[in-house]
Coordinates of N, CA and C in Angstrom, one line a residue:
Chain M
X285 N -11.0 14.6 -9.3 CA -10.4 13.3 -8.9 C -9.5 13.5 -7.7
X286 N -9.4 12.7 -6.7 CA -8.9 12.3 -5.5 C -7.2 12.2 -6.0
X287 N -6.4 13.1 -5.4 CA -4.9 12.8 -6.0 C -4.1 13.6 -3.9
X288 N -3.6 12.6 -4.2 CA -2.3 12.8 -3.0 C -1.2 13.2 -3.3
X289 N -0.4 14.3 -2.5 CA 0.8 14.7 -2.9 C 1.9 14.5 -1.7
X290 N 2.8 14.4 -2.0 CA 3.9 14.4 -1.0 C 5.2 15.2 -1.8
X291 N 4.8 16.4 -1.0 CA 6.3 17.3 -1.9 C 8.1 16.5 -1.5
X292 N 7.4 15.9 -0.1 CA 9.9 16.0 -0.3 C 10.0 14.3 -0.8
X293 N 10.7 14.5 -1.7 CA 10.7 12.8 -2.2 C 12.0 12.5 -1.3
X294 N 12.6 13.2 -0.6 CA 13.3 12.6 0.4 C 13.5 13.5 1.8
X295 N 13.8 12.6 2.8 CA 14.3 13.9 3.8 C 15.3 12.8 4.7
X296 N 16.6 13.6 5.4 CA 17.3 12.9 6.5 C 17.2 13.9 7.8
X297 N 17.4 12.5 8.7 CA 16.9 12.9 10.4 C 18.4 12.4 11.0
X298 N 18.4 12.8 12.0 CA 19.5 12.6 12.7 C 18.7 11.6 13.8
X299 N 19.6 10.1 14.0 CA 19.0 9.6 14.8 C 18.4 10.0 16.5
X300 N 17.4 9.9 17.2 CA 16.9 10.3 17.9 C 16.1 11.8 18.1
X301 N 16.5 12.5 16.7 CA 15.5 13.7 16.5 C 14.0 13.6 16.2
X302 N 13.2 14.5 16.2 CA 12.2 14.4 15.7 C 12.0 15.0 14.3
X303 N 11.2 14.3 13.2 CA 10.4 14.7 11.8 C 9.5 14.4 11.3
X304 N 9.0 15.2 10.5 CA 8.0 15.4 10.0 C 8.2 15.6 8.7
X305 N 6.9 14.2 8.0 CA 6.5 14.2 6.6 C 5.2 15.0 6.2
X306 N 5.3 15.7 5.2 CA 4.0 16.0 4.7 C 3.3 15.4 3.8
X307 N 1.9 15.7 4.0 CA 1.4 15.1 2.9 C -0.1 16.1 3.0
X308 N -0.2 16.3 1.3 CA -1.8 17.3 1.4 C -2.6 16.4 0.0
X309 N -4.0 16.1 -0.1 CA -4.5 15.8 -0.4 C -5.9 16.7 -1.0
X310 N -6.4 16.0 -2.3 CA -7.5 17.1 -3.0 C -8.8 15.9 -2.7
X311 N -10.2 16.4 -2.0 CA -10.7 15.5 -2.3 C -11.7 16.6 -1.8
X312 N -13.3 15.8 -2.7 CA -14.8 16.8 -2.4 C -15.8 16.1 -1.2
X313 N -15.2 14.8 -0.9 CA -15.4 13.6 0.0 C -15.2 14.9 1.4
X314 N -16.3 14.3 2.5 CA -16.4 14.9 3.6 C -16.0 13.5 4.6
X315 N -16.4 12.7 4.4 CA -15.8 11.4 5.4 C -15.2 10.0 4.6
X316 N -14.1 10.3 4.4 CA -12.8 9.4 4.2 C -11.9 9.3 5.0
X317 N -10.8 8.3 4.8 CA -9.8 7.5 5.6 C -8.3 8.1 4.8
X318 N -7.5 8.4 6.3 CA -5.9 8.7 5.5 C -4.9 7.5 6.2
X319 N -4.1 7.3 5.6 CA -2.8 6.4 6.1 C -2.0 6.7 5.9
X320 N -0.8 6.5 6.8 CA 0.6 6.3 6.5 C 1.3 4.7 6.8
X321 N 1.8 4.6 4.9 CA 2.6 3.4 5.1 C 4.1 3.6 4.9
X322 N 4.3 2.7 5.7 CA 5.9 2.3 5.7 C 6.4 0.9 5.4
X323 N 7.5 1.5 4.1 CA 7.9 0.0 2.8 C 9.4 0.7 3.2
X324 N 9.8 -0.4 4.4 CA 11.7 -0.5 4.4 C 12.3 -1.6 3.2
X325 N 13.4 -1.0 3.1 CA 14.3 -2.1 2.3 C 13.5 -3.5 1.8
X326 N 13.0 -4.1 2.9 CA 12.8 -5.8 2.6 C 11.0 -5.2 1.9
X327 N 10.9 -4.2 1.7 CA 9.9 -3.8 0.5 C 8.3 -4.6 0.8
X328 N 8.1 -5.0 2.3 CA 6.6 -5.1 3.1 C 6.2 -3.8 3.5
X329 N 5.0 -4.4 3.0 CA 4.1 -2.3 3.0 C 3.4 -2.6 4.8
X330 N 3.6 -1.7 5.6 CA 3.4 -1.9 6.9 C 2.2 -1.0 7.2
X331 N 1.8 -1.0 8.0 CA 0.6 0.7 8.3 C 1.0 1.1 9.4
X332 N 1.6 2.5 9.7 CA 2.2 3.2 10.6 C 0.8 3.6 11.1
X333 N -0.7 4.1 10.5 CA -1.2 4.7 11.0 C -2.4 5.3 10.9
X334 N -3.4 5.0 11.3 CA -4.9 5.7 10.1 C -5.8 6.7 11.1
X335 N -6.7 7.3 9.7 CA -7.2 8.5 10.6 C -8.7 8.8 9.9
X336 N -9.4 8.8 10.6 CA -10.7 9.0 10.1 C -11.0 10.1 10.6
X337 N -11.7 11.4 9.0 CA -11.9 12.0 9.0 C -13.2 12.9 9.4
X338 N -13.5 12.0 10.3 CA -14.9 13.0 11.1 C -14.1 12.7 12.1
X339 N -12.9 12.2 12.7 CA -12.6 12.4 13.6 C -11.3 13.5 14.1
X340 N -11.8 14.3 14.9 CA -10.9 16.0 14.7 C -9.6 15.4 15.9
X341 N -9.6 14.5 16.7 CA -8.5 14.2 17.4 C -7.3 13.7 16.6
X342 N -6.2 14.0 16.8 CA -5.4 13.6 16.1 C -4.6 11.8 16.4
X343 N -4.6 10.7 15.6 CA -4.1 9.6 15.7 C -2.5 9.6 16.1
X344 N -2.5 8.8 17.0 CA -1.1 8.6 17.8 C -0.9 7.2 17.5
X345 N 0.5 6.5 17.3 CA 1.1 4.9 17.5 C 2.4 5.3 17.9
X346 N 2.5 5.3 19.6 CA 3.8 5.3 20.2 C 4.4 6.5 19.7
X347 N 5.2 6.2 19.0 CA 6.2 7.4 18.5 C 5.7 8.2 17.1
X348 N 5.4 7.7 17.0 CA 4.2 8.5 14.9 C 3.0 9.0 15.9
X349 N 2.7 10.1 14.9 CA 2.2 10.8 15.6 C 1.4 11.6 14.0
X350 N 0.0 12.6 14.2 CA -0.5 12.8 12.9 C -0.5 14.0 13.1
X351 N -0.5 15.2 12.4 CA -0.9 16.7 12.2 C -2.2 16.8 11.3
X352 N -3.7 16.4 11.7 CA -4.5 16.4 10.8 C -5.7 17.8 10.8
X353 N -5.1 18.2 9.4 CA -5.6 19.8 9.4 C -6.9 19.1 8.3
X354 N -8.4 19.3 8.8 CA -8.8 18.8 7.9 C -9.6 19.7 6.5
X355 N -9.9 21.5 7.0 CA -9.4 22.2 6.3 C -8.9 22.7 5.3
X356 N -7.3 22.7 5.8 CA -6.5 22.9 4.8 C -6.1 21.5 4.0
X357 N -6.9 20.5 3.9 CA -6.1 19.1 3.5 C -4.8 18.9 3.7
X358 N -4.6 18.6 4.7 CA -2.6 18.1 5.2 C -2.9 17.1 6.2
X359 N -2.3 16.4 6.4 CA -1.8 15.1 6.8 C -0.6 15.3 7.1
X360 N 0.0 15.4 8.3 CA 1.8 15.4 8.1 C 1.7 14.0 9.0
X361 N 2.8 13.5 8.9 CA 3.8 12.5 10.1 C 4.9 13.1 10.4
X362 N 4.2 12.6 12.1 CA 5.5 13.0 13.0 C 6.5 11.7 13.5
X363 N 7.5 12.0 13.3 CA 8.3 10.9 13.8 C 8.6 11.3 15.1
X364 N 9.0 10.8 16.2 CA 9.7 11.3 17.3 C 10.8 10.2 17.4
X365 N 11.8 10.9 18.2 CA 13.0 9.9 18.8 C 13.4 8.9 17.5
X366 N 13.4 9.5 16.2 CA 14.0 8.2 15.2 C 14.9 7.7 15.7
X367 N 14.7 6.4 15.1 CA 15.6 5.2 15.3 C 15.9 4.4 13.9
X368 N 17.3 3.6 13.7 CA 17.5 3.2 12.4 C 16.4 2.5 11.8
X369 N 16.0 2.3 12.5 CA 15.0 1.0 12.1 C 13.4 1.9 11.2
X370 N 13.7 2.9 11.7 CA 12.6 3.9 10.9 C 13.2 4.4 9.5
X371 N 14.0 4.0 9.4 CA 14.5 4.5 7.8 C 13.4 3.5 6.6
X372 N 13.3 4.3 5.9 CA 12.2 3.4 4.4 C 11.3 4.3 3.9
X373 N 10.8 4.0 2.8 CA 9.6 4.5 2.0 C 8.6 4.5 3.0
X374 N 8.0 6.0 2.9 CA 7.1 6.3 3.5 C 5.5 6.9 2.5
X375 N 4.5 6.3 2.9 CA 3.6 6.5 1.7 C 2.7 7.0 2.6
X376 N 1.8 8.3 2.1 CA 0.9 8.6 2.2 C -0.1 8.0 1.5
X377 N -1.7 8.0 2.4 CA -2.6 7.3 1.2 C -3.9 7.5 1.7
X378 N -5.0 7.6 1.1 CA -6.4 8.1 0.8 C -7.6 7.4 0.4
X379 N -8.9 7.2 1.2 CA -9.7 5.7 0.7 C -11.2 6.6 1.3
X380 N -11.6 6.6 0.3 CA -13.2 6.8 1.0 C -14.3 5.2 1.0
X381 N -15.1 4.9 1.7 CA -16.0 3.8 1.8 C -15.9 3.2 0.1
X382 N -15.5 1.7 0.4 CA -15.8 1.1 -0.9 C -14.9 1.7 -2.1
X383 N -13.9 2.4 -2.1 CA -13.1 2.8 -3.7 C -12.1 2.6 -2.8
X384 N -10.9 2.4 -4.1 CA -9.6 1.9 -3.8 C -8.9 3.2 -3.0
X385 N -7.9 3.1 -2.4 CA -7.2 3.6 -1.9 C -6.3 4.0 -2.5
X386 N -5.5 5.8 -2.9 CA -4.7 6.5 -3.4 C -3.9 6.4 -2.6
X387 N -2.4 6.3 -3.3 CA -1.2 6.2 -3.2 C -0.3 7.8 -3.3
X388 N 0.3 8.6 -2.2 CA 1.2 9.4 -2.9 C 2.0 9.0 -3.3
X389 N 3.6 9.7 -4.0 CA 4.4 8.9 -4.7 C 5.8 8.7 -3.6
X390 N 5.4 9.0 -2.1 CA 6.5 8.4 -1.1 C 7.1 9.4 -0.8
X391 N 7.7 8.9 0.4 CA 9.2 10.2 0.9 C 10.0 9.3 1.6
X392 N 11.0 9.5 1.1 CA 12.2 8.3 1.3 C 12.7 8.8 2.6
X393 N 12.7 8.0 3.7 CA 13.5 9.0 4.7 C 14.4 8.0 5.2
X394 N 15.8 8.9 5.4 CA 17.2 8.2 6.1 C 17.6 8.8 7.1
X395 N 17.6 7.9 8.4 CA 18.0 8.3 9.3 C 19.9 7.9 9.7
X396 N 20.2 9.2 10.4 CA 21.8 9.3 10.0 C 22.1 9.1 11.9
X397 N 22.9 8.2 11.8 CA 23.8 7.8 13.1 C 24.3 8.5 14.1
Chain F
X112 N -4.1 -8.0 13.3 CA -4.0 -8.1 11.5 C -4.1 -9.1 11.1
X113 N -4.3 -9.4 10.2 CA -4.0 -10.7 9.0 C -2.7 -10.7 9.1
X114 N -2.1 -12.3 8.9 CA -1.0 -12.6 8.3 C -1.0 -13.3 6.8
X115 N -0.1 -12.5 5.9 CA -0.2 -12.8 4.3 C 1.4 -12.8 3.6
X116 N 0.8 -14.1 3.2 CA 2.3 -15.0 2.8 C 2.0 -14.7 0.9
X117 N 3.1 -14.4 0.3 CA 3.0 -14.8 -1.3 C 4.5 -15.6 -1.5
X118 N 3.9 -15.7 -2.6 CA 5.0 -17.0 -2.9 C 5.0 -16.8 -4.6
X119 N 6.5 -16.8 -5.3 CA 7.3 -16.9 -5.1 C 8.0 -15.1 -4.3
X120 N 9.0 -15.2 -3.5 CA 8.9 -13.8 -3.0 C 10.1 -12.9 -3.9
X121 N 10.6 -14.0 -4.6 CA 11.1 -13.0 -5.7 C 11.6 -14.2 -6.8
X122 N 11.7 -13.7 -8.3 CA 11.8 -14.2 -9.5 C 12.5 -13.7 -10.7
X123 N 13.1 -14.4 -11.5 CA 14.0 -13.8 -12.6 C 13.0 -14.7 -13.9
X124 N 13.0 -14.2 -14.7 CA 11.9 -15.0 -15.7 C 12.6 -14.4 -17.1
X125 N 12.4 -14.9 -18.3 CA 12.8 -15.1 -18.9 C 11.3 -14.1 -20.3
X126 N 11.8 -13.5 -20.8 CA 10.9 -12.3 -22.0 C 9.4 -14.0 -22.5
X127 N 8.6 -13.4 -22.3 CA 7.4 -14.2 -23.2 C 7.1 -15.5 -22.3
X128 N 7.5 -15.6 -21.2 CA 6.9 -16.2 -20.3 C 6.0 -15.3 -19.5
X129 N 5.7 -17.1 -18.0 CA 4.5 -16.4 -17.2 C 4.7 -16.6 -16.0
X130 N 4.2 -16.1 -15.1 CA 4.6 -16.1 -13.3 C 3.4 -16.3 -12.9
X131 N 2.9 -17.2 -12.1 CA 2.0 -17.3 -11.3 C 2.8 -16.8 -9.9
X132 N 2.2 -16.1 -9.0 CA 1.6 -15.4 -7.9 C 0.8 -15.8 -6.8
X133 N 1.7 -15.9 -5.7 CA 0.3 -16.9 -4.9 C 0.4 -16.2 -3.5
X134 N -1.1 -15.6 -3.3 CA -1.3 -15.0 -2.0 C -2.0 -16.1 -1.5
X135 N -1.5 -16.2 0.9 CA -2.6 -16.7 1.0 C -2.5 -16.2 2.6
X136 N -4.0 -15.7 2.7 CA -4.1 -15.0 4.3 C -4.2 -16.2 5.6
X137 N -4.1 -16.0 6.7 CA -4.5 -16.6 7.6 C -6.0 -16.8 8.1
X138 N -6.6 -16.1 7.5 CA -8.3 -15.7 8.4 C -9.0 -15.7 6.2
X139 N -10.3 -15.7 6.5 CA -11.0 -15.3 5.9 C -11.3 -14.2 5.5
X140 N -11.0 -13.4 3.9 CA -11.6 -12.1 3.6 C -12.2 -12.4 2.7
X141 N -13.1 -11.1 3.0 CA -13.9 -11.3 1.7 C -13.4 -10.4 0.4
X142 N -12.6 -9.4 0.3 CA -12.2 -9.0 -0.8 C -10.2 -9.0 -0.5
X143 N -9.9 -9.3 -2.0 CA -8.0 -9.1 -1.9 C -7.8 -7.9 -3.1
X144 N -6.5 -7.7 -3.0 CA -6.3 -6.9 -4.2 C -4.8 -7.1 -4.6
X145 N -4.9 -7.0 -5.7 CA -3.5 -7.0 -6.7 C -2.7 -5.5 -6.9
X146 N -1.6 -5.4 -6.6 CA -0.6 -3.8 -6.6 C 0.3 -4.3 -7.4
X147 N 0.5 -3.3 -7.9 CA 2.2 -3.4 -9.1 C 2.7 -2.2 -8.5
X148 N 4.3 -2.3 -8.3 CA 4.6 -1.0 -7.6 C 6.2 -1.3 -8.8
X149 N 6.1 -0.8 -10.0 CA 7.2 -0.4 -10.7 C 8.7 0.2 -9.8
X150 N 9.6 0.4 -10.3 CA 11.1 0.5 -9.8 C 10.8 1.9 -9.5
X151 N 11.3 2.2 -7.9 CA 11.3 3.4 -7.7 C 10.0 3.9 -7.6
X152 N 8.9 3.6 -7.8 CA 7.3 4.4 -7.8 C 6.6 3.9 -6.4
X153 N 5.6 4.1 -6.7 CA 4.0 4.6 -5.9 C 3.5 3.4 -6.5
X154 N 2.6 2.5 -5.5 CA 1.4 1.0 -5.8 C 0.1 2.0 -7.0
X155 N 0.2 0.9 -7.7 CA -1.3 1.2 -8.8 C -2.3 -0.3 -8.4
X156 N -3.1 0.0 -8.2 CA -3.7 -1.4 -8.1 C -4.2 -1.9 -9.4
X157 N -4.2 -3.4 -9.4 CA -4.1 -4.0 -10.6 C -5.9 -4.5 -11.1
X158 N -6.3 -4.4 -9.9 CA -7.5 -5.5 -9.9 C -7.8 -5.4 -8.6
X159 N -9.3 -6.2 -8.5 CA -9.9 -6.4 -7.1 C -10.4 -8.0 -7.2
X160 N -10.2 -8.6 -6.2 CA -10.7 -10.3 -6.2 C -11.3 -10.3 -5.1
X161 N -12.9 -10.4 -5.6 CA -14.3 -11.5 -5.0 C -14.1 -12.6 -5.0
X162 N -14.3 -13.7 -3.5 CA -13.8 -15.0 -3.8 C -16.0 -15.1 -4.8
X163 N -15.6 -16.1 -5.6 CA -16.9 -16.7 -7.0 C -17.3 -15.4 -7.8
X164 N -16.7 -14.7 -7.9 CA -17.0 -13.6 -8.7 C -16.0 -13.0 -9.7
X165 N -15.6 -12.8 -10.7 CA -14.6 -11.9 -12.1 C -14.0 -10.8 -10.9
X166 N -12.9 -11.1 -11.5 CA -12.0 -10.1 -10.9 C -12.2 -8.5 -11.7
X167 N -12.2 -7.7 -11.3 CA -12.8 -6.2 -11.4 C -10.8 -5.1 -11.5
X168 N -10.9 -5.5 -12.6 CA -9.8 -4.7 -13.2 C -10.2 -3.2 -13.1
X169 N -8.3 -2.5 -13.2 CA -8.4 -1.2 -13.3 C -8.2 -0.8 -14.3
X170 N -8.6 0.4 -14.8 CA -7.9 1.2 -16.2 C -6.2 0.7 -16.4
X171 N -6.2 0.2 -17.9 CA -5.2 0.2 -18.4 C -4.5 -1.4 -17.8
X172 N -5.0 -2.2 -17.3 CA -4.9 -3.7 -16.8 C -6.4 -4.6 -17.7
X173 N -6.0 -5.7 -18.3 CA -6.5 -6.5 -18.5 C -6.3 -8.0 -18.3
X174 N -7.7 -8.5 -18.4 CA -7.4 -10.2 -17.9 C -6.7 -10.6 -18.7
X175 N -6.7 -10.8 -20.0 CA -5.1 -11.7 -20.2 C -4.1 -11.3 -20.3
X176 N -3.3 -10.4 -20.0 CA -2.5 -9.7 -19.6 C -2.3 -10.3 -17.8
X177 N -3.3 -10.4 -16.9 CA -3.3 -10.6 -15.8 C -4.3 -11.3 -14.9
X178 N -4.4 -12.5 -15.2 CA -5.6 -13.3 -15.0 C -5.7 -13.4 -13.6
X179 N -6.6 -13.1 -12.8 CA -6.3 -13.3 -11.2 C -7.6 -14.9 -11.3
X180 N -7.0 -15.6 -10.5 CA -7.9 -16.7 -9.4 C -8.2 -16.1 -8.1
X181 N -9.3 -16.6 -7.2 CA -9.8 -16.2 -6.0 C -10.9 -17.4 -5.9
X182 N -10.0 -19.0 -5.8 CA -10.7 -19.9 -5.4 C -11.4 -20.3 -4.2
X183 N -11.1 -19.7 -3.1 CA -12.2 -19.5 -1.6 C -11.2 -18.4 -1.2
X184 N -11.9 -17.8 0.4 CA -11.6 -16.5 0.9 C -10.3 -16.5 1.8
X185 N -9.4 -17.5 1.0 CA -8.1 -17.3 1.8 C -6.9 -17.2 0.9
X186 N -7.3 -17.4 -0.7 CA -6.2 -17.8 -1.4 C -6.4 -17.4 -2.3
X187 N -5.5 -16.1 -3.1 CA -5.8 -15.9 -4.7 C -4.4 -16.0 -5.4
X188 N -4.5 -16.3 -6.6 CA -3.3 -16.1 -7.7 C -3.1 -15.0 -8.7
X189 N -2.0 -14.2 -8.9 CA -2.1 -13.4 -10.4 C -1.1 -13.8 -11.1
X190 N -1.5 -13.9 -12.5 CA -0.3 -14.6 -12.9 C -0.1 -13.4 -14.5
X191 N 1.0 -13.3 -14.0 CA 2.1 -12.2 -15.1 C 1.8 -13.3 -16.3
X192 N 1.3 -12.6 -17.5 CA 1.5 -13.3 -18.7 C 2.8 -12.6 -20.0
X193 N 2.8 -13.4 -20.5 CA 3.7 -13.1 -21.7 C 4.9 -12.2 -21.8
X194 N 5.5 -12.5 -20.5 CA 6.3 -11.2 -19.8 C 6.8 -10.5 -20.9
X195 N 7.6 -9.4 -20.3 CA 8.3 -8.5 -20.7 C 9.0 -7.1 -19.9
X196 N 10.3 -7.1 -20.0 CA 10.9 -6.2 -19.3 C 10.2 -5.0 -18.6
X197 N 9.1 -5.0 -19.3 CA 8.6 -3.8 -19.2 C 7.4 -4.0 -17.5
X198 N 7.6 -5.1 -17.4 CA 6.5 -6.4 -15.9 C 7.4 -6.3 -15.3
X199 N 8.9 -5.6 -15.0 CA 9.8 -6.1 -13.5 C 9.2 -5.1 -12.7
X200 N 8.7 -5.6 -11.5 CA 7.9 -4.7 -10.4 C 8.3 -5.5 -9.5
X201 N 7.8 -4.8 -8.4 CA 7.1 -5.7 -7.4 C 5.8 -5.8 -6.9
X202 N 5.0 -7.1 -7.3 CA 3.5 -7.4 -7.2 C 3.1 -7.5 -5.7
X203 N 2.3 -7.0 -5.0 CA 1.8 -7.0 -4.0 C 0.1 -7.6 -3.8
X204 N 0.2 -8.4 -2.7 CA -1.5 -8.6 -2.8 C -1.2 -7.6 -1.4
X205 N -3.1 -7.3 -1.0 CA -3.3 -6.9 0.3 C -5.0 -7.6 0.7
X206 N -5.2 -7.7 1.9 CA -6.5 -7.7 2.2 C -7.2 -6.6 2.9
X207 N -8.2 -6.6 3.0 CA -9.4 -5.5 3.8 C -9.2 -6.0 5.6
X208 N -8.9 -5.2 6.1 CA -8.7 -5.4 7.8 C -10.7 -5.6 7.8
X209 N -10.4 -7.2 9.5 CA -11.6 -7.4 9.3 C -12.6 -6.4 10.3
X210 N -11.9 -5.5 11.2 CA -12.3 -4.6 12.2 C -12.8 -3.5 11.3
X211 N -11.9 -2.7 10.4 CA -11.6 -1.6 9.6 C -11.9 -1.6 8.9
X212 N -12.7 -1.8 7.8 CA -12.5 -2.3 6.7 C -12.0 -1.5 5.4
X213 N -12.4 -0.1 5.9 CA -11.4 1.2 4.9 C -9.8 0.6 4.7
X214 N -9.1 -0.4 5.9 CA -7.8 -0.4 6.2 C -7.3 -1.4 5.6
X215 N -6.2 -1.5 4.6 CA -5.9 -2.8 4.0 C -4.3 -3.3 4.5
X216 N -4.0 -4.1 4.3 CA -2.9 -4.7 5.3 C -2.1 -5.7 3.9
X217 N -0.5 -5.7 3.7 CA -0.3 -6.0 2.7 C 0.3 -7.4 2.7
X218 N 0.7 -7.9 2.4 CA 1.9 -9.2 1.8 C 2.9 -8.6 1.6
X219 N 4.5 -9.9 1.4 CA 5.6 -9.2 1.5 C 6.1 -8.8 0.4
X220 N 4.9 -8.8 -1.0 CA 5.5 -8.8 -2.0 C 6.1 -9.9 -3.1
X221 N 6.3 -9.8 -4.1 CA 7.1 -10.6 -5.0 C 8.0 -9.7 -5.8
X222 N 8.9 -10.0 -5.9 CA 10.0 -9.1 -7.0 C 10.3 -10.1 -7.9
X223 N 9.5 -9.5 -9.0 CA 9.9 -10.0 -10.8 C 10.9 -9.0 -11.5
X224 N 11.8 -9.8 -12.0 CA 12.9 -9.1 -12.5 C 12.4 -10.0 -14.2
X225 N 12.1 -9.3 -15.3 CA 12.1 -10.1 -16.7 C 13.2 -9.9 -17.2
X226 N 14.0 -10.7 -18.1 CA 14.8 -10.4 -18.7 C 14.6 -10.5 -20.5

C-alpha cells in the first residue's frame, strides 16, 4: 500500500531564512504525481506545487522549490526567503492515474519575526 | 484553477441532527470529492461524485451516514447525518484540475462543530 510520511510534525524558520520540509513516500508505482499543500489558519487547502514522476527536473513556484530524489523516495520542500504569510499546515501528497490521492499527516511550520 | 465556493463555511449543530453541504465550482468537472479532515489530522476522503452516477464511497463511510448529491457538473451536496460529536471536522469538497487532471484543487472548507 501507498503510505506518505512526514517525520517533523513541526518546524520554525526565522523570517527570511531558508527551509526545508521532508517528505518520503513507499510506492511500487513507477509514474505517479506528488504535491505539496498548504492549509493556513483560514483552513483552504492551496497547492504550493506538483511533480510528475518521469519527470527528473526538479519543480520550482517562485520561492518553493522541490528536492525530488526519485530513488530514494523523498520529496522535500524548499522554502526560500520565508515570509509570515508562509506559516500553515503543510501537506505532502501522492496520486497515481485514476486512485485517490494520499495525504501525509502535515508539518506545521511557524515562521518567527 | 477552478474557483470553489461551499456553503455553510462553518456550523454548530446540535447531537442527532443533519448538515447539508453545498459545493459549487465555477467551470464544469466531471468528477468532485468529499474530505473530512478531523481536529488536528490529515484529509481522508469521504467519497467520489459522478455528476448521474452513485457516489463511490470509501472504506469505513457509508451512504446514510453521508449521502452525497451531484445534480449537474458544477454543484454537489454532502449532508452529515444523525450527527454526533464524534462528525466535528472540517468537510472539504475538491475538484480534478481541468489541464491536470492527477491535480485536485480544493474549497474553503466547512467547520462543523456538533454538540
Amino acid at each position: 500500500a501507498q503510505t506518505v510520511t512526514q517525520s517533523q510534525p513541526e518546524m520554525s524558520v526565522q523570517e527570511a531564512e531558508t527551509v526545508t520540509l521532508s517528505c518520503t513516500y513507499d510506492t511500487s508505482e513507477s509514474d505517479y504525481y506528488l504535491f505539496w499543500y498548504k492549509q493556513p489558519p483560514s483552513r483552504q487547502m492551496i497547492l504550493v506545487i506538483r511533480q510528475e514522476a518521469y519527470k527528473q527536473q526538479n519543480a520550482t513556484e517562485n520561492r518553493f522549490s522541490v528536492n525530488f530524489q526519485k530513488a530514494a523516495k523523498s520529496f522535500s520542500l524548499k522554502i526560500s526567503d520565508s515570509q509570515l504569510g508562509d506559516a500553515a499546515m503543510y501537506f505532502c501528497a501522492y496520486r497515481i492515474r485514476d486512485d485517490k490521492i494520499i495525504f501525509g499527516k502535515g508539518t506545521r511550520l511557524h515562521i518567527l519575526p | 484553477s477552478a474557483v470553489i465556493s461551499q456553503k455553510p463555511s462553518r456550523d454548530i449543530c446540535q447531537r442527532g441532527t443533519s448538515l447539508t453541504i453545498q459545493c459549487q465550482v465555477d467551470s464544469q468537472v466531471t468528477m468532485m470529492f468529499w474530505y473530512r479532515q478531523q481536529p488536528g489530522q490529515s484529509l481522508t476522503l469521504i467519497a467520489t461524485a459522478n455528476q448521474g452516477s452513485e457516489a463511490t464511497y470509501e472504506s469505513g463511510f457509508v451512504i446514510d451516514k453521508f449521502p452525497i448529491s451531484r445534480p449537474n457538473l458544477t454543484f454537489s451536496t454532502l449532508t452529515v447525518s444523525n450527527m454526533s460529536p464524534e462528525d466535528s471536522s472540517i468537510y472539504l469538497c475538491s475538484v480534478e484540475a481541468r489541464l491536470y487532471q492527477e491535480t485536485q484543487y480544493f474549497g474553503p472548507g466547512t467547520r462543523l462543530l456538533v454538540l
